[in-house]
PDB file of C-alpha atoms in Angstrom:
ATOM      1  CA  UNK E  24    -112.038   1.127 -21.304  1.00 84.00           C
ATOM      2  CA  UNK E  25    -109.034   3.000 -19.991  1.00 92.00           C
ATOM      3  CA  UNK E  26    -105.507   2.620 -21.376  1.00 95.00           C
ATOM      4  CA  UNK E  27    -102.486   3.303 -19.185  1.00 97.00           C
ATOM      5  CA  UNK E  28     -98.904   4.089 -20.188  1.00 97.00           C
ATOM      6  CA  UNK E  29     -96.114   4.493 -17.639  1.00 98.00           C
ATOM      7  CA  UNK E  30     -92.928   6.488 -18.119  1.00 98.00           C
ATOM      8  CA  UNK E  31     -90.089   7.965 -16.094  1.00 98.00           C
ATOM      9  CA  UNK E  32     -88.262   4.858 -14.965  1.00 97.00           C
ATOM     10  CA  UNK E  33     -84.511   4.534 -15.123  1.00 97.00           C
ATOM     11  CA  UNK E  34     -81.290   3.973 -13.241  1.00 98.00           C
ATOM     12  CA  UNK E  35     -80.608   6.062 -10.129  1.00 98.00           C
ATOM     13  CA  UNK E  36     -78.202   5.884  -7.208  1.00 98.00           C
ATOM     14  CA  UNK E  37     -79.399   5.103  -3.743  1.00 98.00           C
ATOM     15  CA  UNK E  38     -80.641   8.257  -2.058  1.00 98.00           C
ATOM     16  CA  UNK E  39     -81.715   9.768  -5.350  1.00 98.00           C
ATOM     17  CA  UNK E  40     -85.122  10.642  -6.734  1.00 98.00           C
ATOM     18  CA  UNK E  41     -87.297   9.762  -9.707  1.00 98.00           C
ATOM     19  CA  UNK E  42     -90.770  10.750 -10.820  1.00 98.00           C
ATOM     20  CA  UNK E  43     -92.925   8.222 -12.590  1.00 98.00           C
ATOM     21  CA  UNK E  44     -95.872   9.217 -14.748  1.00 98.00           C
ATOM     22  CA  UNK E  45     -98.912   7.262 -15.837  1.00 97.00           C
ATOM     23  CA  UNK E  46    -100.807   8.719 -18.771  1.00 96.00           C
ATOM     24  CA  UNK E  47    -104.401   7.570 -19.001  1.00 95.00           C
ATOM     25  CA  UNK E  48    -106.746   7.644 -21.972  1.00 92.00           C
ATOM     26  CA  UNK E  49    -110.116   6.233 -22.930  1.00 88.00           C
ATOM     27  CA  UNK E  50    -113.243   6.277 -20.836  1.00 75.00           C
ATOM     28  CA  UNK E  51    -113.816   8.919 -18.195  1.00 79.00           C
ATOM     29  CA  UNK E  52    -110.452   8.811 -16.452  1.00 81.00           C
ATOM     30  CA  UNK E  53    -111.542  10.935 -13.519  1.00 87.00           C
ATOM     31  CA  UNK E  54    -114.033   8.189 -12.696  1.00 91.00           C
ATOM     32  CA  UNK E  55    -111.215   5.814 -11.806  1.00 95.00           C
ATOM     33  CA  UNK E  56    -109.247   5.380  -8.651  1.00 96.00           C
ATOM     34  CA  UNK E  57    -105.619   4.767  -9.544  1.00 97.00           C
ATOM     35  CA  UNK E  58    -102.539   3.300  -8.001  1.00 97.00           C
ATOM     36  CA  UNK E  59     -98.955   2.180  -8.329  1.00 98.00           C
ATOM     37  CA  UNK E  60     -97.658  -1.334  -7.871  1.00 97.00           C
ATOM     38  CA  UNK E  61     -94.240  -2.889  -8.230  1.00 97.00           C
ATOM     39  CA  UNK E  62     -92.755  -6.259  -8.939  1.00 97.00           C
ATOM     40  CA  UNK E  63     -89.191  -7.165  -8.105  1.00 96.00           C
ATOM     41  CA  UNK E  64     -87.471 -10.066  -9.889  1.00 92.00           C
ATOM     42  CA  UNK E  65     -88.736 -13.377  -8.591  1.00 94.00           C
ATOM     43  CA  UNK E  66     -91.370 -11.768  -6.413  1.00 96.00           C
ATOM     44  CA  UNK E  67     -95.072 -11.067  -6.640  1.00 95.00           C
ATOM     45  CA  UNK E  68     -96.500  -7.727  -7.677  1.00 96.00           C
ATOM     46  CA  UNK E  69     -97.276  -5.646  -4.584  1.00 96.00           C
ATOM     47  CA  UNK E  70     -99.174  -2.493  -3.776  1.00 96.00           C
ATOM     48  CA  UNK E  71     -97.201   0.757  -3.483  1.00 97.00           C
ATOM     49  CA  UNK E  72     -99.682   3.640  -3.391  1.00 97.00           C
ATOM     50  CA  UNK E  73    -103.242   4.567  -4.340  1.00 97.00           C
ATOM     51  CA  UNK E  74    -105.201   7.730  -4.921  1.00 97.00           C
ATOM     52  CA  UNK E  75    -108.933   8.223  -5.153  1.00 95.00           C
ATOM     53  CA  UNK E  76    -110.816   9.884  -8.005  1.00 94.00           C
ATOM     54  CA  UNK E  77    -110.596  13.353  -6.524  1.00 92.00           C
ATOM     55  CA  UNK E  78    -106.958  13.097  -5.556  1.00 91.00           C
ATOM     56  CA  UNK E  79    -107.581  13.815  -1.900  1.00 92.00           C
ATOM     57  CA  UNK E  80    -107.497  10.335  -0.373  1.00 94.00           C
ATOM     58  CA  UNK E  81    -104.147   8.561  -0.617  1.00 96.00           C
ATOM     59  CA  UNK E  82    -102.821   5.271   0.684  1.00 96.00           C
ATOM     60  CA  UNK E  83     -99.257   4.026   0.894  1.00 97.00           C
ATOM     61  CA  UNK E  84     -97.478   0.793   1.621  1.00 97.00           C
ATOM     62  CA  UNK E  85     -95.515   1.016   4.850  1.00 97.00           C
ATOM     63  CA  UNK E  86     -92.283   0.476   2.958  1.00 97.00           C
ATOM     64  CA  UNK E  87     -92.644   3.747   1.039  1.00 98.00           C
ATOM     65  CA  UNK E  88     -94.401   6.041   3.512  1.00 98.00           C
ATOM     66  CA  UNK E  89     -92.568   9.312   3.916  1.00 97.00           C
ATOM     67  CA  UNK E  90     -90.479   8.715   0.782  1.00 98.00           C
ATOM     68  CA  UNK E  91     -93.012   8.381  -2.051  1.00 98.00           C
ATOM     69  CA  UNK E  92     -95.855  10.733  -2.968  1.00 98.00           C
ATOM     70  CA  UNK E  93     -98.717   9.856  -5.271  1.00 98.00           C
ATOM     71  CA  UNK E  94    -100.672  12.561  -7.078  1.00 97.00           C
ATOM     72  CA  UNK E  95    -102.866  13.043 -10.108  1.00 96.00           C
ATOM     73  CA  UNK E  96    -103.859  15.794 -12.509  1.00 95.00           C
ATOM     74  CA  UNK E  97    -107.347  15.032 -13.779  1.00 93.00           C
ATOM     75  CA  UNK E  98    -107.188  17.835 -16.320  1.00 93.00           C
ATOM     76  CA  UNK E  99    -104.195  16.170 -17.978  1.00 93.00           C
ATOM     77  CA  UNK E 100    -105.266  12.584 -17.206  1.00 94.00           C
ATOM     78  CA  UNK E 101    -101.889  11.848 -15.620  1.00 96.00           C
ATOM     79  CA  UNK E 102    -100.954  10.216 -12.349  1.00 97.00           C
ATOM     80  CA  UNK E 103     -97.531  10.635 -10.768  1.00 98.00           C
ATOM     81  CA  UNK E 104     -95.344   8.874  -8.271  1.00 98.00           C
ATOM     82  CA  UNK E 105     -92.611  11.062  -6.825  1.00 98.00           C
ATOM     83  CA  UNK E 106     -89.984   8.800  -5.318  1.00 98.00           C
ATOM     84  CA  UNK E 107     -87.315  10.180  -3.005  1.00 98.00           C
ATOM     85  CA  UNK E 108     -84.617   8.674  -0.793  1.00 98.00           C
ATOM     86  CA  UNK E 109     -84.594   5.657  -3.048  1.00 98.00           C
ATOM     87  CA  UNK E 110     -83.174   2.414  -1.739  1.00 98.00           C
ATOM     88  CA  UNK E 111     -81.716  -0.575  -3.524  1.00 97.00           C
ATOM     89  CA  UNK E 112     -84.753  -2.558  -2.419  1.00 97.00           C
ATOM     90  CA  UNK E 113     -86.996  -0.196  -4.388  1.00 98.00           C
ATOM     91  CA  UNK E 114     -85.620  -1.765  -7.575  1.00 98.00           C
ATOM     92  CA  UNK E 115     -88.570  -3.222  -9.489  1.00 98.00           C
ATOM     93  CA  UNK E 116     -90.838  -2.880 -12.463  1.00 98.00           C
ATOM     94  CA  UNK E 117     -93.461  -0.285 -11.552  1.00 98.00           C
ATOM     95  CA  UNK E 118     -96.989  -0.575 -12.872  1.00 98.00           C
ATOM     96  CA  UNK E 119     -99.908   1.789 -12.719  1.00 97.00           C
ATOM     97  CA  UNK E 120    -103.424   0.504 -12.337  1.00 97.00           C
ATOM     98  CA  UNK E 121    -106.937   1.906 -12.463  1.00 96.00           C
ATOM     99  CA  UNK E 122    -110.346   0.768 -11.355  1.00 95.00           C
ATOM    100  CA  UNK E 123    -113.727   2.418 -10.790  1.00 92.00           C
ATOM    101  CA  UNK E 124    -113.669   0.875  -7.298  1.00 91.00           C
ATOM    102  CA  UNK E 125    -110.961   2.282  -5.010  1.00 90.00           C
ATOM    103  CA  UNK E 126    -111.158  -0.847  -2.873  1.00 91.00           C
ATOM    104  CA  UNK E 127    -109.909  -2.841  -5.855  1.00 91.00           C
ATOM    105  CA  UNK E 128    -106.879  -0.594  -6.199  1.00 93.00           C
ATOM    106  CA  UNK E 129    -105.853  -0.986  -2.553  1.00 90.00           C
ATOM    107  CA  UNK E 130    -106.957  -4.577  -2.283  1.00 84.00           C
ATOM    108  CA  UNK E 131    -107.217  -7.384  -4.790  1.00 76.00           C
ATOM    109  CA  UNK E 132    -105.919  -5.353  -7.677  1.00 88.00           C
ATOM    110  CA  UNK E 133    -107.324  -2.975 -10.275  1.00 95.00           C
ATOM    111  CA  UNK E 134    -109.027  -4.070 -13.472  1.00 94.00           C
ATOM    112  CA  UNK E 135    -106.760  -2.084 -15.773  1.00 96.00           C
ATOM    113  CA  UNK E 136    -102.968  -2.172 -15.934  1.00 97.00           C
ATOM    114  CA  UNK E 137    -100.181  -0.437 -17.762  1.00 97.00           C
ATOM    115  CA  UNK E 138     -97.172  -2.169 -19.287  1.00 97.00           C
ATOM    116  CA  UNK E 139     -94.747  -1.099 -16.562  1.00 97.00           C
ATOM    117  CA  UNK E 140     -91.557   0.922 -16.307  1.00 98.00           C
ATOM    118  CA  UNK E 141     -88.311  -0.314 -14.790  1.00 98.00           C
ATOM    119  CA  UNK E 142     -86.704   1.421 -11.837  1.00 98.00           C
ATOM    120  CA  UNK E 143     -83.220   0.333 -10.858  1.00 98.00           C
ATOM    121  CA  UNK E 144     -81.521   1.739  -7.771  1.00 98.00           C
ATOM    122  CA  UNK E 145     -77.787   1.155  -7.497  1.00 97.00           C
ATOM    123  CA  UNK E 146     -75.764   1.175  -4.296  1.00 94.00           C
TER     124      UNK E 146
END
């Protein structure tokens, strides 16, 4: 069973950048596809980005394409989300998720979740 811990959230001005990290432990982490999700106040949790086990295949929500980059370092068991050109509407709690099935990460939702890290973008 994999455990996930997010870090790197904070307060940033619109147009700025942040890098989120998701440290994974337990199980064989490189066997999991992973992804980022976010939940704004009063809204449902939504998909942001996903990356396959190898790190080569990546998917993004339309709202973040060209601004966010997902990556992973399987040697360190860490996944990243580099966020640039941040907008006020990017304000949310960001969660990382993992699942042996990549389709679960980009679809219904992964089986394993972290606790989340808050990102607040001010105008």
